[in-house]
Amino acid sequence: MRHILICMLLLAPHLAQAQEAPPPAETKQSQDERIKALEDRINKIEGAPQAVRQNTFNPSIGMAIDTIVRDYNDSPNFSLRAAELNLEAAIDPFLKGWAVITASNQGINMEEAAFQTQKLPASLQVTAGRFFAPFGRFSQWHDHELPMVDRPTSINTYVGGEAQADGFMLRYLVPTPFFLEAMAVTSNKLGTDNNRVDNLTAMPLDRWTHLGRLHASTELSDNIGMDLGTSIAWTPKNSAVVSGGAPYAATSPQDSFRTLSGVDLTLRYQPSAGGLYKGIIWGTEVMQNNERGYDVYTAAPTGRVHTYAGYTNIESKLGRQLRVGSFVDVTQLPSMQESRRYVSKSYAGYVTWEFTEFDRLRLEYERVTSTYGGTLGGLPGTDFGANDLQSMRPGHIFMLQWTIVFGYHVHGFRGRWGA
Amino acid sequence: MKRMILTVLAALALSIQADAAALKIVATFPELADISKEIGGSNVSVTGIARGTEDPHQIVMKPSFATKLNEADGVVYNGLTLEHSFIPALLEAAANARMVPDTFQTCVGPGCIDCSAGIHILEKPADLSRAQGELHPAGNPHYELNPENGVIVAKNIAEGFSRLDPAHAEDYKKNLAAYTAKLKAAVAELKKMAAPLKGVKAISHHADIAYLAAFTGIDFVDTVELKPGVPPTPPHLSKLVDEMKAQQVKLVVRESQYSANDADWLAEQTGAKVAVIGVMAHAFADTPTFIAFQEHNIKALLAAIGK
């Protein structure tokens, strides 16, 4: 009896519904429209991204680990050059931000921490914070991204390694039929390892570093492209930083005046069949440093010294995994009266094998010759210390580099077009 | 002389005006450029990026692409992160407020035309780990290997053009109807042609083949690559030979951008035949359009199985 009652109760709504008047007959056209609308909805649902999670708004995170075994004149050493943590995310509809924090044998360093506009009119972009300034070909590349193990000595010596800058950058994509970008940077200093200036000292604006760069690119044919760039940086010294010898007094604008300028050229042969897997890239860069020298013994300012440095680098991609390359670097040591006596030359060849896009092994041999025969304690009367002179030591260097990237990494090995 | 100068100036002004009237579109892949031209007609000027012979995951970035994107009203792209290696960086360099790079959606803004909207996505990964190779988080992005998806792509492009250029929306609607009819007829013909492929066992070089499998019924049992984007190792190739022999696999599908060495070696070891297919239009000289590249692929597969 109870079962019958339950069944009646369950059926009641359906019976009531059955007694209502039937709906008006649907036309075929409206049926088709309804089916189509449903199909569209289903397609959109099936094509929707996966469900969001609580950490959806966290920045994208990646890590690059760069290890090197370096044998210098039969003295091998293993170094963790960098464990680089990379964070990046959109801040709001108008800005994106990123930070690159590096831990290494040298300690922990905030390499980059900056934000950049996304929606400025007139093809303008503003970047602010700590970023890599655009001086030359490799200035905006982190060490582990380079096509060779070490940054060429010329860049290390003149720019100061990675072109780190604390300040502002304005970029303008010039509306020309070919690619032309103009960039201007105002910052405390240029170069991570540039000892002439530090980031902590307040300075009048005319003692800041001001940098400008023009970079043009054109295609000579479907397979051949050419880039031409020119950079100039007004980057004065702001304090009496010195390693050894008597300290000098770089106090007057005339004494602190330093201009770094350079031109760079890149030629790329990238055949249509092969894409990124085949091709040849040749690039070269020449820099001039113009600054006042100091007498080694009296610390009195002497005449202005113009020195030059540069490198040429060629790399051939032989397949999906294999690349070979070589470079030659010639560097005159700047910032000293006798600088022309000290010239370092490097000749290197390297082979790169990429197991995958995120796992790379590189073997490099480098021969360094130098007319500098002093000790490594620094050069009296200059801004150079032991670290600056490491890459100028003569000798035979064998290097085995193993680099991996995991997680999200915005500047992966192939993520940039610069070289 | 004065009249001649005036005539030249007038012609120049007219040409500038005509150019200004056209919607400027950049398409990432050649087949998207082809469909964009079909839908846009004379109202749209289309520039392509990839050359068709490249690996779609590793398109060479030329600085000139940034200039084109800077001038463009919109960008037509595959989506599902297939263009992750080049489009975000190009959009950043292009500094075009209508198209802003985005980690998840590739592109954000009124100029972004994502062709994957509404596609039935296959192989959505359950486990996102690089141990599984170079996975696309949103699923397999190579949906253009199923010719039926061309209809959805065309619809997305028409909707995008109408949004950017409402004055010519009717034109885009008409062009869409005409192209859809042409495409559906071609797809029906391809479906008939592909009938002998149903149930054929095969391996492919890269795991981009799910949509082609869905259209043809080919049973893909493995890939030459160890994992997506990870080149094969000798033990993996050796294992493939055993697997192909055990499962009677007689077809190796090589996407044209990959080296022939591994596929040819496997064919030699197992007696299988190699079919070389394109994953983009312009992969071959005779495949300038979306429809032509689909026809080429089906014919190449049929030829390899002797049909």
XYZ file of C-alpha atoms in Angstrom:
726
model
C 0.000 0.000 0.000
C 2.802 2.367 0.951
C 4.553 1.621 -2.351
C 1.456 2.529 -4.321
C 1.198 5.874 -2.507
C 4.839 6.701 -3.182
C 4.430 5.859 -6.855
C 1.368 8.097 -7.117
C 3.181 10.979 -5.475
C 6.114 10.615 -7.825
C 3.910 10.434 -10.872
C 1.634 13.303 -9.873
C 3.698 16.151 -11.377
C 4.081 14.289 -14.654
C 0.334 13.569 -14.798
C -0.401 17.234 -14.133
C 2.011 18.243 -16.837
C 0.419 15.813 -19.259
C -2.950 17.479 -18.744
C -1.575 20.929 -19.791
C -2.143 22.148 -23.356
C 0.603 21.013 -25.765
C 3.106 23.749 -26.746
C 2.742 25.252 -30.209
C 4.518 23.207 -32.859
C 8.097 24.381 -33.418
C 8.945 25.340 -36.967
C 11.840 23.545 -38.641
C 13.747 26.806 -38.898
C 13.497 27.547 -35.180
C 14.429 23.929 -34.412
C 17.516 24.263 -36.575
C 18.450 27.534 -34.902
C 17.999 26.022 -31.458
C 20.115 22.981 -32.363
C 22.792 25.203 -33.825
C 22.866 27.393 -30.709
C 23.200 24.264 -28.556
C 25.971 22.926 -30.790
C 27.821 26.209 -30.482
C 27.509 26.104 -26.716
C 28.716 22.504 -26.542
C 31.647 23.298 -28.822
C 32.615 26.229 -26.658
C 32.391 24.142 -23.494
C 34.466 21.355 -25.037
C 36.968 23.881 -26.208
C 37.132 25.695 -22.896
C 40.352 25.715 -20.935
C 40.746 23.514 -17.914
C 39.089 24.578 -14.681
C 40.846 27.382 -12.845
C 42.619 26.718 -9.564
C 43.392 28.809 -6.525
C 46.897 29.552 -7.795
C 45.728 30.744 -11.202
C 46.890 34.296 -10.601
C 50.318 33.316 -9.333
C 53.124 34.355 -11.647
C 54.584 31.920 -14.125
C 57.643 30.388 -12.518
C 60.739 28.942 -14.140
C 64.259 28.022 -13.142
C 67.462 27.745 -15.150
C 70.464 25.944 -13.688
C 73.798 26.596 -15.324
C 76.775 24.463 -14.297
C 80.305 24.585 -15.666
C 83.394 22.464 -15.247
C 86.296 24.734 -16.174
C 89.853 23.543 -16.581
C 92.206 26.528 -16.628
C 95.820 25.576 -17.328
C 95.266 22.101 -15.865
C 93.422 23.406 -12.777
C 89.847 22.165 -12.956
C 86.979 23.650 -11.014
C 83.254 22.975 -10.883
C 81.031 25.997 -10.595
C 77.334 26.543 -10.157
C 77.316 29.678 -12.249
C 73.641 30.357 -11.788
C 70.426 28.955 -10.444
C 68.109 31.531 -11.911
C 64.550 31.877 -10.688
C 62.259 33.625 -13.123
C 58.820 35.017 -12.258
C 56.488 36.756 -14.673
C 52.857 37.794 -14.731
C 50.449 40.418 -15.975
C 49.940 43.019 -13.264
C 46.781 44.556 -14.657
C 45.512 45.252 -18.183
C 48.209 47.893 -18.605
C 51.380 46.424 -17.114
C 53.322 43.208 -16.917
C 56.031 42.522 -14.375
C 58.917 40.116 -13.977
C 61.735 39.299 -11.616
C 64.890 37.243 -12.114
C 66.694 36.161 -8.959
C 70.012 34.378 -9.290
C 71.850 32.291 -6.739
C 75.391 31.184 -7.488
C 78.809 30.614 -5.964
C 78.955 34.424 -5.722
C 75.809 34.718 -3.580
C 72.266 35.824 -4.316
C 71.575 38.621 -6.743
C 68.407 40.280 -7.958
C 69.280 40.381 -11.645
C 66.041 41.909 -12.841
C 62.884 43.220 -11.203
C 60.895 45.417 -13.507
C 57.544 46.228 -15.001
C 56.622 47.248 -18.511
C 53.678 49.025 -20.087
C 51.504 47.017 -22.466
C 49.059 49.496 -23.912
C 50.770 52.820 -24.476
C 49.716 54.512 -27.713
C 52.014 55.365 -30.611
C 54.045 52.141 -30.352
C 55.715 53.268 -27.144
C 56.809 51.049 -24.265
C 58.130 52.116 -20.891
C 60.074 49.776 -18.627
C 60.992 50.701 -15.071
C 62.910 49.007 -12.275
C 66.012 46.866 -12.656
C 66.368 45.457 -16.157
C 68.992 44.722 -18.804
C 69.693 47.788 -20.907
C 69.969 47.417 -24.679
C 73.639 48.070 -25.403
C 74.905 45.929 -28.306
C 73.970 42.399 -29.344
C 74.143 40.320 -26.156
C 73.401 42.937 -23.516
C 69.881 41.730 -22.812
C 70.817 38.057 -22.693
C 71.364 36.275 -19.430
C 74.641 34.344 -19.234
C 73.058 30.935 -19.661
C 71.366 32.019 -22.895
C 74.580 32.957 -24.684
C 75.681 30.915 -27.694
C 79.107 30.492 -26.019
C 79.954 29.593 -22.400
C 81.309 32.977 -21.271
C 80.394 36.444 -22.385
C 83.177 37.797 -24.606
C 85.906 39.615 -22.666
C 85.226 42.823 -24.560
C 81.666 43.014 -23.201
C 82.710 41.982 -19.706
C 85.367 44.672 -19.644
C 83.572 47.555 -21.330
C 79.913 47.043 -20.379
C 80.463 45.140 -17.158
C 78.913 41.754 -17.955
C 75.145 41.663 -18.191
C 73.938 45.199 -18.946
C 72.014 45.599 -15.713
C 70.498 49.035 -15.169
C 68.319 50.503 -12.402
C 66.132 53.159 -13.939
C 63.732 53.726 -16.816
C 63.686 52.718 -20.453
C 61.590 54.165 -23.263
C 61.254 52.135 -26.459
C 59.707 53.348 -29.693
C 59.022 51.155 -32.686
C 59.564 53.598 -35.519
C 56.874 53.368 -38.228
C 59.152 52.525 -41.152
C 58.717 49.809 -43.789
C 61.603 47.928 -42.201
C 62.140 47.126 -38.523
C 63.595 50.072 -36.632
C 63.466 50.506 -32.886
C 64.816 53.392 -30.847
C 65.541 52.992 -27.162
C 66.572 55.408 -24.453
C 67.599 54.473 -20.917
C 68.205 56.613 -17.863
C 69.682 54.684 -14.959
C 72.057 54.766 -12.037
C 74.678 52.774 -13.893
C 75.249 50.289 -16.688
C 76.586 46.772 -16.183
C 76.347 44.351 -13.294
C 80.119 44.305 -12.775
C 80.775 47.948 -13.564
C 82.762 49.172 -10.558
C 82.936 52.813 -11.580
C 79.486 53.544 -10.219
C 77.334 52.057 -7.496
C 73.599 51.951 -7.133
C 73.513 53.363 -3.607
C 75.024 56.802 -4.098
C 72.691 59.689 -4.856
C 73.853 61.736 -7.837
C 72.726 64.768 -9.771
C 70.847 63.768 -12.919
C 73.714 64.746 -15.195
C 75.880 62.145 -13.459
C 73.420 59.320 -14.123
C 73.938 56.918 -16.993
C 72.092 57.861 -20.171
C 71.975 55.356 -23.005
C 70.553 55.426 -26.511
C 70.305 52.675 -29.075
C 69.027 52.351 -32.619
C 68.449 48.862 -33.973
C 67.393 48.218 -37.562
C 66.702 44.954 -39.299
C 65.992 44.120 -42.878
C 65.602 41.016 -44.990
C 67.990 40.701 -47.897
C 66.082 37.666 -49.151
C 63.613 35.155 -47.763
C 66.490 33.266 -46.156
C 68.923 36.039 -45.271
C 68.391 38.788 -42.727
C 70.649 41.562 -41.499
C 70.598 43.547 -38.256
C 72.515 46.731 -37.669
C 72.688 48.451 -34.315
C 74.441 51.410 -32.796
C 74.589 52.264 -29.107
C 76.012 55.077 -27.061
C 76.137 55.437 -23.292
C 77.141 58.435 -21.241
C 78.109 56.641 -18.083
C 80.293 58.709 -15.763
C 82.222 57.513 -12.740
C 80.734 58.860 -9.558
C 83.221 57.991 -6.868
C 86.837 57.238 -6.196
C 86.511 53.493 -6.591
C 89.915 51.995 -7.002
C 91.705 48.713 -6.522
C 95.238 49.147 -5.277
C 97.443 52.219 -5.569
C 96.478 55.721 -4.557
C 92.802 56.667 -4.749
C 91.986 59.290 -7.296
C 89.384 62.006 -7.015
C 86.890 61.767 -9.833
C 84.940 64.753 -8.649
C 84.705 67.173 -11.518
C 82.424 66.437 -14.492
C 85.450 66.623 -16.742
C 87.230 63.941 -14.744
C 84.244 61.670 -14.446
C 83.170 61.944 -18.063
C 83.015 58.527 -19.739
C 81.440 57.620 -23.064
C 80.932 54.081 -24.274
C 79.842 53.647 -27.854
C 79.460 50.695 -30.156
C 78.206 49.337 -33.438
C 77.013 45.803 -34.077
C 76.114 43.768 -37.107
C 74.343 40.423 -37.410
C 73.816 38.370 -40.560
C 71.493 35.374 -40.468
C 71.080 32.667 -43.048
C 67.990 30.684 -42.129
C 66.799 28.497 -44.973
C 63.100 27.989 -45.402
C 63.418 24.223 -45.061
C 64.800 23.756 -41.604
C 63.552 26.727 -39.695
C 65.407 27.026 -36.453
C 67.199 23.735 -37.018
C 69.491 24.887 -39.795
C 71.336 28.033 -40.674
C 74.354 30.180 -40.025
C 74.511 33.262 -37.839
C 77.438 35.656 -37.922
C 77.649 38.624 -35.632
C 80.220 41.183 -34.663
C 80.445 44.136 -32.326
C 83.017 46.886 -31.858
C 83.083 49.240 -28.881
C 84.999 52.370 -28.017
C 85.604 53.520 -24.462
C 86.499 57.156 -23.845
C 87.516 58.171 -20.322
C 90.221 59.934 -18.406
C 93.220 58.005 -17.177
C 95.048 58.496 -13.891
C 98.674 58.463 -13.079
C 99.525 55.241 -11.285
C 101.746 56.909 -8.695
C 100.365 60.411 -8.168
C 96.676 59.683 -8.806
C 96.525 62.904 -10.789
C 94.239 62.907 -13.809
C 96.020 62.473 -17.110
C 94.812 62.726 -20.699
C 91.715 61.075 -22.098
C 92.183 57.509 -23.268
C 90.340 55.999 -26.199
C 90.400 52.226 -26.213
C 88.701 49.679 -28.440
C 87.369 46.184 -28.043
C 85.237 43.798 -30.021
C 84.496 40.276 -31.045
C 83.257 38.309 -34.006
C 81.203 35.174 -33.620
C 79.890 32.612 -36.077
C 77.588 29.715 -35.365
C 76.238 27.017 -37.623
C 73.151 24.975 -36.839
C 73.688 21.488 -38.187
C 70.388 19.960 -37.186
C 67.746 19.860 -34.539
C 70.249 19.148 -31.769
C 73.734 20.060 -32.952
C 75.393 23.460 -33.303
C 79.022 24.449 -33.715
C 80.543 27.871 -33.405
C 83.627 29.927 -32.758
C 84.557 33.443 -31.769
C 87.539 35.750 -31.628
C 87.733 38.606 -29.146
C 90.253 41.439 -28.932
C 90.155 43.780 -25.946
C 92.266 46.767 -24.982
C 92.109 47.377 -21.266
C 90.463 50.768 -20.750
C 90.741 53.430 -18.082
C 94.461 53.730 -17.677
C 97.183 55.783 -19.198
C 99.210 52.845 -20.433
C 96.155 50.947 -21.540
C 97.283 50.360 -25.073
C 100.059 48.186 -23.766
C 97.553 45.702 -22.377
C 95.678 43.752 -24.980
C 93.873 40.478 -24.441
C 93.014 38.137 -27.305
C 90.713 35.127 -27.087
C 90.113 32.409 -29.658
C 87.392 29.868 -28.950
C 85.534 27.002 -30.569
C 82.503 25.230 -29.165
C 80.030 22.460 -29.848
C 76.498 22.556 -28.455
C 74.251 19.534 -28.174
C 70.626 20.007 -27.178
C 69.093 16.832 -25.818
C 65.800 18.710 -25.755
C 64.836 22.350 -25.842
C 65.374 22.467 -22.070
C 68.507 20.378 -21.634
C 71.760 21.478 -23.251
C 75.385 20.369 -23.125
C 78.269 22.471 -24.467
C 81.985 21.809 -24.838
C 84.276 24.782 -25.435
C 87.977 25.363 -25.792
C 89.342 28.877 -25.409
C 92.886 30.136 -25.846
C 93.632 33.479 -24.198
C 96.741 35.526 -24.823
C 97.432 38.774 -23.044
C 100.135 41.395 -22.958
C 99.209 41.982 -19.329
C 101.775 40.205 -17.202
C 101.030 41.594 -13.742
C 99.573 39.881 -10.744
C 95.889 39.296 -10.292
C 95.588 41.675 -7.377
C 94.224 44.429 -9.536
C 95.853 47.129 -11.587
C 96.978 50.148 -9.600
C 95.245 53.363 -10.547
C 92.367 51.690 -12.345
C 88.873 50.521 -11.560
C 89.807 46.928 -12.209
C 90.021 44.318 -9.532
C 90.903 40.652 -9.565
C 87.555 39.514 -10.970
C 87.734 41.907 -13.888
C 91.076 40.536 -14.891
C 90.175 36.849 -14.647
C 89.007 36.699 -18.221
C 92.228 38.382 -19.402
C 94.554 35.788 -17.921
C 96.519 34.007 -20.614
C 96.084 30.291 -20.858
C 94.211 27.302 -22.212
C 90.683 26.855 -20.947
C 88.499 23.796 -21.460
C 84.890 24.153 -20.416
C 82.007 21.723 -20.167
C 78.708 23.453 -19.585
C 75.452 21.735 -18.760
C 72.381 23.942 -18.630
C 68.801 22.986 -17.915
C 65.582 24.934 -17.736
C 62.453 23.791 -15.973
C 59.046 25.293 -15.446
C 58.017 28.362 -17.356
C 60.979 30.271 -18.714
C 60.237 33.348 -20.687
C 63.699 33.711 -22.159
C 64.390 30.122 -23.174
C 67.315 29.271 -25.412
C 65.422 30.100 -28.546
C 63.102 32.682 -27.161
C 64.803 35.680 -28.679
C 65.690 36.772 -32.132
C 68.793 38.758 -31.247
C 71.362 36.321 -32.572
C 54.555 68.796 -65.936
C 52.255 70.311 -63.338
C 49.407 68.072 -64.501
C 51.626 65.036 -64.338
C 52.662 65.808 -60.763
C 49.020 66.343 -59.805
C 48.048 63.035 -61.408
C 50.806 61.197 -59.562
C 49.813 62.833 -56.275
C 46.161 61.961 -56.835
C 47.060 58.363 -57.631
C 49.234 58.227 -54.538
C 46.471 59.657 -52.385
C 43.991 57.151 -53.793
C 46.365 54.270 -53.187
C 46.961 55.417 -49.618
C 43.211 55.739 -49.107
C 42.605 52.287 -50.585
C 45.288 50.847 -48.343
C 43.838 52.626 -45.341
C 40.412 51.182 -46.077
C 41.692 47.604 -46.059
C 41.779 45.680 -42.817
C 45.400 44.752 -42.150
C 45.700 41.210 -40.876
C 48.704 39.092 -39.930
C 48.179 35.319 -39.949
C 50.625 33.053 -38.152
C 50.407 30.042 -40.481
C 50.005 29.885 -44.275
C 46.694 27.982 -44.215
C 45.259 30.582 -41.842
C 46.442 33.259 -44.258
C 44.720 31.353 -47.075
C 41.389 31.113 -45.250
C 41.695 34.753 -44.148
C 42.055 35.793 -47.796
C 39.015 33.715 -48.746
C 36.895 35.315 -46.023
C 38.297 38.813 -46.261
C 38.310 39.155 -50.031
C 39.221 42.608 -51.228
C 38.417 44.193 -47.854
C 41.407 42.633 -46.154
C 45.146 42.602 -46.789
C 46.754 39.504 -45.288
C 50.403 38.919 -44.392
C 51.700 35.537 -43.270
C 54.486 34.701 -40.821
C 55.453 31.018 -41.071
C 56.795 29.744 -44.353
C 55.106 26.326 -44.349
C 58.295 24.305 -44.468
C 59.239 25.055 -40.875
C 58.380 23.273 -37.663
C 55.303 25.103 -36.335
C 56.762 24.863 -32.827
C 59.980 26.589 -33.883
C 59.118 29.307 -36.357
C 62.027 31.637 -37.089
C 61.308 35.046 -35.596
C 62.263 37.849 -37.934
C 62.203 41.415 -36.608
C 60.160 42.427 -39.660
C 57.271 40.395 -38.239
C 57.127 42.804 -35.298
C 56.780 45.719 -37.719
C 53.928 43.924 -39.512
C 52.166 43.187 -36.242
C 52.636 46.774 -35.159
C 50.781 48.011 -38.251
C 48.101 45.304 -38.158
C 44.490 45.630 -37.089
C 44.362 41.995 -36.086
C 46.265 38.738 -35.831
C 44.801 35.380 -36.860
C 46.399 32.532 -34.948
C 45.997 28.825 -34.294
C 45.921 29.123 -30.497
C 46.187 26.329 -27.900
C 49.791 27.546 -27.362
C 51.034 26.216 -30.729
C 52.598 29.628 -31.405
C 54.099 29.978 -27.912
C 57.669 30.081 -29.214
C 57.196 33.140 -31.378
C 53.920 35.043 -31.103
C 54.193 36.306 -27.484
C 57.697 37.705 -28.092
C 56.665 39.242 -31.417
C 53.571 40.838 -29.893
C 55.685 42.267 -27.106
C 58.079 43.802 -29.610
C 55.205 45.028 -31.786
C 53.852 47.277 -29.005
C 50.378 47.250 -30.531
C 47.766 48.015 -27.874
C 45.127 46.064 -29.836
C 47.072 42.830 -29.389
C 48.806 42.236 -26.071
C 50.713 38.992 -25.374
C 49.239 36.766 -22.705
C 50.621 33.682 -20.989
C 47.386 31.719 -21.044
C 45.498 33.020 -24.073
C 48.488 33.874 -26.312
C 46.921 37.213 -27.223
C 44.476 39.550 -25.512
C 42.703 42.490 -27.095
C 40.230 43.352 -29.821
C 42.686 42.433 -32.586
C 43.180 38.831 -31.428
C 41.434 36.213 -33.585
C 41.876 32.783 -32.014
C 40.925 30.103 -34.531
C 40.693 27.365 -31.896
C 37.446 28.711 -30.390
C 34.825 25.988 -30.720
C 37.249 23.256 -31.833
C 36.670 19.831 -30.287
C 40.071 19.554 -28.625
C 41.720 16.156 -28.400
C 44.402 14.833 -26.057
C 43.988 17.277 -23.220
C 46.789 16.202 -20.883
C 45.734 14.762 -17.553
C 49.198 15.289 -16.095
C 51.134 18.429 -16.950
C 54.755 17.414 -16.542
C 57.786 17.982 -18.756
C 58.570 14.337 -18.089
C 55.855 13.728 -20.657
C 57.661 15.904 -23.206
C 56.742 19.292 -24.553
C 53.057 19.197 -23.791
C 50.547 21.813 -24.774
C 48.580 22.481 -21.568
C 45.240 23.073 -23.305
C 45.431 19.931 -25.448
C 46.694 18.885 -28.864
C 46.837 22.089 -30.944
C 47.260 20.479 -34.400
C 43.554 20.515 -35.200
C 44.173 21.760 -38.718
C 45.177 18.223 -39.697
C 41.469 17.385 -39.677
C 40.022 19.134 -42.749
C 36.592 19.263 -41.113
C 37.940 21.798 -38.621
C 38.489 24.250 -41.468
C 34.806 25.168 -41.227
C 35.186 26.268 -37.593
C 38.398 28.130 -38.388
C 36.667 30.005 -41.220
C 33.763 30.891 -38.929
C 36.100 32.243 -36.257
C 37.946 34.329 -38.822
C 34.700 35.727 -40.241
C 33.518 36.637 -36.753
C 36.835 38.317 -36.019
C 36.793 40.332 -39.231
C 33.176 41.404 -38.619
C 34.132 42.560 -35.137
C 37.076 44.581 -36.424
C 35.309 45.882 -39.512
C 31.529 45.903 -38.942
C 30.976 47.980 -42.071
C 31.850 44.942 -44.197
C 30.245 42.288 -41.982
C 27.798 41.311 -44.714
C 30.664 40.731 -47.142
C 32.416 38.481 -44.641
C 29.203 36.551 -44.048
C 28.750 35.986 -47.784
C 32.374 34.985 -48.260
C 32.108 32.606 -45.308
C 29.051 30.931 -46.810
C 30.774 30.534 -50.177
C 34.021 29.204 -48.677
C 32.204 26.866 -46.286
C 30.280 25.354 -49.193
C 33.488 24.858 -51.153
C 35.278 23.389 -48.147
C 32.446 21.038 -47.223
C 32.378 19.670 -50.757
C 36.132 19.118 -50.644
C 35.911 17.479 -47.228
C 33.187 15.109 -48.416
C 35.392 14.101 -51.322
C 38.393 13.629 -49.031
C 36.332 11.501 -46.673
C 35.473 9.161 -49.541
C 39.084 9.065 -50.684
C 40.302 8.301 -47.172
C 38.062 5.262 -46.700
C 40.866 2.706 -47.362
C 42.918 4.244 -44.560
C 40.486 3.212 -41.845
C 42.094 0.765 -39.424
C 45.543 0.981 -41.024
C 48.229 0.784 -38.340
C 50.877 3.468 -38.453
C 53.414 5.436 -36.491
C 54.062 9.155 -36.863
C 57.168 11.203 -36.153
C 55.502 13.667 -33.768
C 52.378 13.307 -31.639
C 50.490 15.838 -33.736
C 48.412 13.268 -35.500
C 45.281 12.786 -33.371
C 43.109 14.960 -35.602
C 44.287 13.244 -38.773
C 43.538 9.923 -37.091
C 40.042 11.131 -36.216
C 39.390 12.030 -39.857
C 40.962 9.025 -41.565
C 40.523 6.270 -38.997
C 44.252 5.441 -39.116
C 45.346 3.634 -35.970
C 48.512 5.404 -34.804
C 50.276 3.091 -32.360
C 53.405 5.117 -31.447
C 55.682 7.992 -32.387
C 59.264 8.183 -33.626
C 59.934 10.829 -31.007
C 60.473 9.483 -27.521
C 57.956 11.988 -26.181
C 56.437 15.029 -27.872
C 59.323 17.297 -28.859
C 61.986 14.886 -27.577
C 64.130 13.381 -30.360
C 64.335 9.559 -30.461
C 67.095 7.638 -28.707
C 68.657 4.473 -30.192
C 66.883 2.172 -27.673
C 63.562 3.806 -28.503
C 64.085 3.264 -32.228
C 65.047 -0.328 -31.583
C 61.902 -0.821 -29.509
C 59.843 0.738 -32.303
C 61.169 -1.803 -34.791
C 60.030 -4.644 -32.533
C 56.685 -2.979 -31.941
C 56.081 -2.359 -35.632
C 56.924 -5.942 -36.496
C 54.738 -7.312 -33.716
C 51.772 -5.139 -34.658
C 52.248 -5.434 -38.422
C 52.683 -1.662 -38.828
C 53.270 -0.902 -42.493
C 53.002 2.882 -42.545
C 55.364 5.536 -41.181
C 53.981 9.086 -41.352
C 56.684 11.739 -41.422
C 55.791 15.391 -41.095
C 57.804 17.198 -43.745
C 59.706 19.424 -41.314
C 61.443 16.505 -39.623
C 64.582 14.786 -40.835
C 63.998 11.761 -43.078
C 66.734 9.684 -41.417
C 64.745 8.046 -38.614
C 61.604 7.388 -40.646
C 63.601 5.919 -43.533
C 65.630 3.727 -41.199
C 62.469 2.382 -39.562
C 60.935 1.695 -42.956
C 64.056 -0.139 -44.045
C 64.068 -2.261 -40.895
C 60.388 -3.177 -41.034
C 59.417 -3.046 -44.689
C 56.964 -0.226 -43.995
C 56.377 2.663 -46.393
C 56.865 6.321 -45.553
C 54.217 8.945 -46.240
C 55.440 12.524 -46.062
C 52.709 14.931 -45.039
C 52.590 18.669 -44.393
C 51.282 20.244 -41.220
C 50.911 23.631 -42.846
C 49.958 24.941 -46.262
C 53.025 25.696 -48.408
C 54.827 22.702 -46.927
C 55.120 21.605 -50.564
C 55.126 23.595 -53.758
C 51.701 22.271 -54.758
C 49.954 22.971 -51.442
C 49.373 26.718 -51.261
C 45.909 26.450 -49.687
C 44.206 24.753 -46.767
C 42.279 22.458 -49.105
C 45.335 21.636 -51.245
C 47.408 20.640 -48.246
C 44.653 18.347 -46.987
C 44.391 16.715 -50.409
C 48.144 16.255 -50.535
C 48.157 14.543 -47.148
C 45.389 12.078 -47.978
C 46.959 11.251 -51.345
C 50.378 10.735 -49.744
C 48.891 8.380 -47.156
C 46.985 6.422 -49.793
C 50.052 6.147 -51.999
C 52.075 4.777 -49.095
C 49.593 1.962 -48.503
C 49.372 1.277 -52.230
C 45.835 2.568 -52.820
